[in-house]
mmCIF file of C-alpha atoms in Angstrom:
data_model
loop_
_atom_site.group_PDB
_atom_site.id
_atom_site.type_symbol
_atom_site.label_atom_id
_atom_site.label_comp_id
_atom_site.label_asym_id
_atom_site.label_seq_id
_atom_site.Cartn_x
_atom_site.Cartn_y
_atom_site.Cartn_z
ATOM 1 C CA LEU P 1 35.088 7.537 33.536
ATOM 2 C CA PRO P 2 34.736 3.915 34.522
ATOM 3 C CA GLU P 3 32.282 2.954 31.754
ATOM 4 C CA VAL P 4 30.875 4.426 28.533
ATOM 5 C CA GLN P 5 27.990 3.246 26.379
ATOM 6 C CA HIS P 6 28.542 3.079 22.629
ATOM 7 C CA LEU P 7 25.041 3.320 21.175
ATOM 8 C CA GLU P 8 24.504 2.673 17.466
ATOM 9 C CA MET P 9 21.063 3.950 16.484
ATOM 10 C CA ALA P 10 19.113 3.814 13.248
ATOM 11 C CA TYR P 11 15.587 4.726 12.259
ATOM 12 C CA LYS P 12 14.378 2.844 9.198
ATOM 13 C CA PHE P 13 11.351 2.069 7.062
ATOM 14 C CA TYR P 14 10.815 -1.411 5.640
ATOM 15 C CA LEU P 15 8.172 -3.094 3.480
ATOM 16 C CA TYR P 16 7.261 -6.643 4.451
ATOM 17 C CA CYS P 17 7.098 -8.843 1.335
ATOM 18 C CA PRO P 18 5.668 -12.294 2.087
ATOM 19 C CA PRO P 19 6.123 -15.201 2.224
ATOM 20 C CA GLY P 20 8.399 -15.757 5.195
ATOM 21 C CA ASP P 21 8.659 -14.283 8.646
ATOM 22 C CA ASP P 22 12.280 -13.220 8.967
ATOM 23 C CA PHE P 23 14.270 -10.020 8.450
ATOM 24 C CA SER P 24 15.211 -11.000 4.861
ATOM 25 C CA ARG P 25 11.572 -10.338 3.822
ATOM 26 C CA LEU P 26 11.765 -6.663 4.898
ATOM 27 C CA PHE P 27 12.934 -4.275 2.146
ATOM 28 C CA GLY P 28 13.858 -0.589 2.465
ATOM 29 C CA PRO P 29 13.054 2.283 0.088
ATOM 30 C CA ASN P 30 16.142 1.180 -1.861
ATOM 31 C CA ALA P 31 15.473 -2.456 -2.844
ATOM 32 C CA ALA P 32 19.082 -3.390 -1.966
ATOM 33 C CA ASP P 33 18.365 -2.309 1.624
ATOM 34 C CA ARG P 34 17.044 -5.246 3.656
ATOM 35 C CA LEU P 35 16.570 -5.411 7.405
ATOM 36 C CA ASP P 36 18.655 -8.589 7.767
ATOM 37 C CA ARG P 37 21.617 -6.872 6.075
ATOM 38 C CA LYS P 38 21.234 -3.654 8.104
ATOM 39 C CA TRP P 39 21.037 -5.556 11.387
ATOM 40 C CA GLN P 40 24.094 -7.691 10.523
ATOM 41 C CA HIS P 41 26.037 -4.563 9.499
ATOM 42 C CA MET P 42 25.212 -2.922 12.835
ATOM 43 C CA LEU P 43 26.340 -6.020 14.744
ATOM 44 C CA ASP P 44 29.395 -6.962 12.681
ATOM 45 C CA VAL P 45 30.757 -3.568 11.568
ATOM 46 C CA GLN P 46 29.345 -0.601 13.469
ATOM 47 C CA LEU P 47 29.160 -1.927 17.052
ATOM 48 C CA PRO P 48 32.725 -3.330 17.112
ATOM 49 C CA LEU P 49 34.190 0.068 16.119
ATOM 50 C CA SER P 50 34.334 1.206 19.747
ATOM 51 C CA GLN P 51 36.442 -1.846 20.572
ATOM 52 C CA THR P 52 39.100 -1.137 17.934
ATOM 53 C CA GLU P 53 42.366 0.675 18.585
ATOM 54 C CA LEU P 54 41.189 3.615 16.472
ATOM 55 C CA GLY P 55 37.854 3.735 18.279
ATOM 56 C CA ARG P 56 39.488 3.692 21.708
ATOM 57 C CA ALA P 57 41.930 6.414 20.627
ATOM 58 C CA ALA P 58 38.957 8.715 19.927
ATOM 59 C CA LEU P 59 37.848 8.467 23.572
ATOM 60 C CA PRO P 60 39.323 10.225 26.617
ATOM 61 C CA GLN P 61 42.124 8.185 28.177
ATOM 62 C CA ASP P 62 40.304 7.754 31.476
ATOM 63 C CA VAL P 63 37.486 5.748 29.871
ATOM 64 C CA GLY P 64 37.440 2.221 31.182
ATOM 65 C CA ARG P 65 35.018 -0.244 29.688
ATOM 66 C CA VAL P 66 33.002 0.564 26.538
ATOM 67 C CA THR P 67 29.719 -1.303 26.223
ATOM 68 C CA PRO P 68 28.288 -1.374 22.689
ATOM 69 C CA ARG P 69 24.507 -1.439 22.214
ATOM 70 C CA ALA P 70 22.258 -1.304 19.157
ATOM 71 C CA CYS P 71 18.886 0.378 18.801
ATOM 72 C CA LEU P 72 17.030 -0.040 15.511
ATOM 73 C CA GLN P 73 13.592 1.560 15.306
ATOM 74 C CA GLY P 74 11.186 2.602 12.599
ATOM 75 C CA TRP P 75 8.090 1.523 10.726
ATOM 76 C CA LEU P 76 7.180 -1.788 9.107
ATOM 77 C CA PHE P 77 4.693 -1.636 6.256
ATOM 78 C CA TYR P 78 2.583 -4.678 5.418
ATOM 79 C CA PRO P 79 0.913 -5.465 2.060
ATOM 80 C CA LEU P 80 -2.637 -4.152 1.972
ATOM 81 C CA ALA P 81 -3.631 -6.795 -0.602
ATOM 82 C CA THR P 82 -3.018 -9.698 1.804
ATOM 83 C CA GLY P 83 -4.045 -7.926 4.998
ATOM 84 C CA SER P 84 -1.112 -9.746 6.608
ATOM 85 C CA THR P 85 0.495 -8.336 9.724
ATOM 86 C CA ALA P 86 1.914 -11.697 10.772
ATOM 87 C CA PRO P 87 4.478 -11.570 13.571
ATOM 88 C CA ILE P 88 8.071 -11.408 12.422
ATOM 89 C CA ALA P 89 10.636 -13.111 14.639
ATOM 90 C CA GLY P 90 12.689 -10.559 16.596
ATOM 91 C CA VAL P 91 10.274 -7.641 16.053
ATOM 92 C CA SER P 92 8.370 -6.138 18.951
ATOM 93 C CA PRO P 93 4.618 -6.771 18.708
ATOM 94 C CA ALA P 94 4.163 -3.069 19.605
ATOM 95 C CA HIS P 95 6.144 -1.772 16.592
ATOM 96 C CA TRP P 96 4.807 1.061 14.458
ATOM 97 C CA ARG P 97 3.099 -0.306 11.385
ATOM 98 C CA GLY P 98 1.496 0.815 8.170
ATOM 99 C CA TRP P 99 0.567 -0.764 4.860
ATOM 100 C CA TRP P 100 1.764 -0.576 1.281
ATOM 101 C CA CYS P 101 0.199 -1.372 -2.061
ATOM 102 C CA ARG P 102 1.228 -1.652 -5.692
ATOM 103 C CA SER P 103 0.480 1.179 -8.090
ATOM 104 C CA ASP P 104 -2.367 -0.791 -9.751
ATOM 105 C CA ASP P 105 -4.058 -1.159 -6.340
ATOM 106 C CA TRP P 106 -3.393 2.493 -5.585
ATOM 107 C CA ARG P 107 -4.965 3.735 -8.796
ATOM 108 C CA SER P 108 -8.114 1.625 -8.807
ATOM 109 C CA HIS P 109 -11.260 3.426 -7.719
ATOM 110 C CA GLY P 110 -13.010 1.802 -4.787
ATOM 111 C CA ALA P 111 -9.704 0.284 -3.651
ATOM 112 C CA PRO P 112 -9.678 -0.805 0.009
ATOM 113 C CA TRP P 113 -7.222 1.925 1.035
ATOM 114 C CA THR P 114 -9.770 4.657 0.291
ATOM 115 C CA GLU P 115 -11.885 3.548 3.291
ATOM 116 C CA LEU P 116 -9.008 3.484 5.798
ATOM 117 C CA ALA P 117 -8.893 7.200 6.660
ATOM 118 C CA GLY P 118 -10.912 10.390 6.527
ATOM 119 C CA ALA P 119 -8.289 12.233 4.452
ATOM 120 C CA TRP P 120 -4.817 11.661 2.991
ATOM 121 C CA SER P 121 -1.582 13.648 2.878
ATOM 122 C CA LEU P 122 1.785 13.216 1.160
ATOM 123 C CA LEU P 123 4.405 13.803 3.841
ATOM 124 C CA PRO P 124 7.800 15.386 3.201
ATOM 125 C CA ARG P 125 10.671 13.084 4.176
ATOM 126 C CA ARG P 126 11.501 15.146 7.297
ATOM 127 C CA ALA P 127 8.009 14.340 8.645
ATOM 128 C CA TRP P 128 8.218 10.564 8.218
ATOM 129 C CA ILE P 129 9.402 9.673 11.720
ATOM 130 C CA ALA P 130 6.543 10.925 13.906
ATOM 131 C CA PRO P 131 2.842 10.243 13.458
ATOM 132 C CA ALA P 132 1.401 12.766 11.001
ATOM 133 C CA ALA P 133 -0.051 16.010 12.315
ATOM 134 C CA VAL P 134 -1.425 18.096 9.459
ATOM 135 C CA ASP P 135 -3.020 21.482 10.170
ATOM 136 C CA ASP P 136 -3.195 22.831 6.612
ATOM 137 C CA PRO P 137 -6.599 22.012 5.049
ATOM 138 C CA GLN P 138 -4.944 22.173 1.590
ATOM 139 C CA ALA P 139 -2.748 19.218 2.591
ATOM 140 C CA MET P 140 -5.752 17.061 3.519
ATOM 141 C CA LEU P 141 -6.671 15.212 0.341
ATOM 142 C CA SER P 142 -9.583 13.112 -0.855
ATOM 143 C CA PRO P 143 -8.655 9.724 -2.360
ATOM 144 C CA ASP P 144 -8.937 11.168 -5.916
ATOM 145 C CA ALA P 145 -6.800 14.212 -5.084
ATOM 146 C CA CYS P 146 -4.296 11.953 -3.361
ATOM 147 C CA ARG P 147 -4.070 9.710 -6.462
ATOM 148 C CA THR P 148 -3.435 12.792 -8.605
ATOM 149 C CA ARG P 149 -0.648 14.032 -6.301
ATOM 150 C CA ILE P 150 1.037 10.651 -5.991
ATOM 151 C CA ASP P 151 0.908 10.116 -9.769
ATOM 152 C CA ALA P 152 2.499 13.566 -10.247
ATOM 153 C CA HIS P 153 5.168 12.690 -7.690
ATOM 154 C CA PHE P 154 6.144 9.459 -9.459
ATOM 155 C CA ALA P 155 6.001 11.091 -12.892
ATOM 156 C CA ALA P 156 8.807 13.380 -11.712
ATOM 157 C CA SER P 157 10.700 11.148 -9.245
ATOM 158 C CA SER P 158 11.428 7.549 -8.337
ATOM 159 C CA GLN P 159 11.948 8.444 -4.670
ATOM 160 C CA ALA P 160 9.772 6.680 -2.112
ATOM 161 C CA GLN P 161 6.807 8.703 -0.879
ATOM 162 C CA LEU P 162 5.003 8.256 2.423
ATOM 163 C CA VAL P 163 1.265 8.870 2.308
ATOM 164 C CA ALA P 164 -0.462 9.301 5.654
ATOM 165 C CA GLY P 165 -4.065 8.458 6.360
ATOM 166 C CA LEU P 166 -5.544 11.178 8.566
ATOM 167 C CA GLN P 167 -8.295 11.166 11.159
ATOM 168 C CA ARG P 168 -9.503 14.305 12.928
ATOM 169 C CA ALA P 169 -8.073 14.549 16.446
ATOM 170 C CA SER P 170 -10.546 14.378 19.328
ATOM 171 C CA ASP P 171 -9.797 18.023 20.155
ATOM 172 C CA GLY P 172 -10.789 19.223 16.699
#
């Protein structure tokens, strides 16, 4: 094999916390997880592995050149309170985006988020990557029912929870 691609891939979720427009203002579900740190780790630690003696030893002997590449995809969530979706240097303008809010904003009746979708659903972690497709009417919640479910979730867990705003598909 004359050439092999070493592809480091990650799919992440980050909250944008202004001010600033760089990767250090993007935080993961674990507050110690920041996009600037993840990107640097991919570049400085993960990508060079294929160039090390140990990395080369894991490949067939007939492999010539190994070209490392990084692919980092996911969702960026912007604060609902500011309405900001300002461009962030190095991020594709076509990236997937959502919004986040603090618990006080979430709980208040008449909050702006209640007008953003026809129904709401709490998604299990395995369903976070793709756009939500919910067929079960029991999973389609009103804003009040959604508040109740999210409050119950955080009463029992500190794990991040993705809530999807749902609109009926054009085919029904």
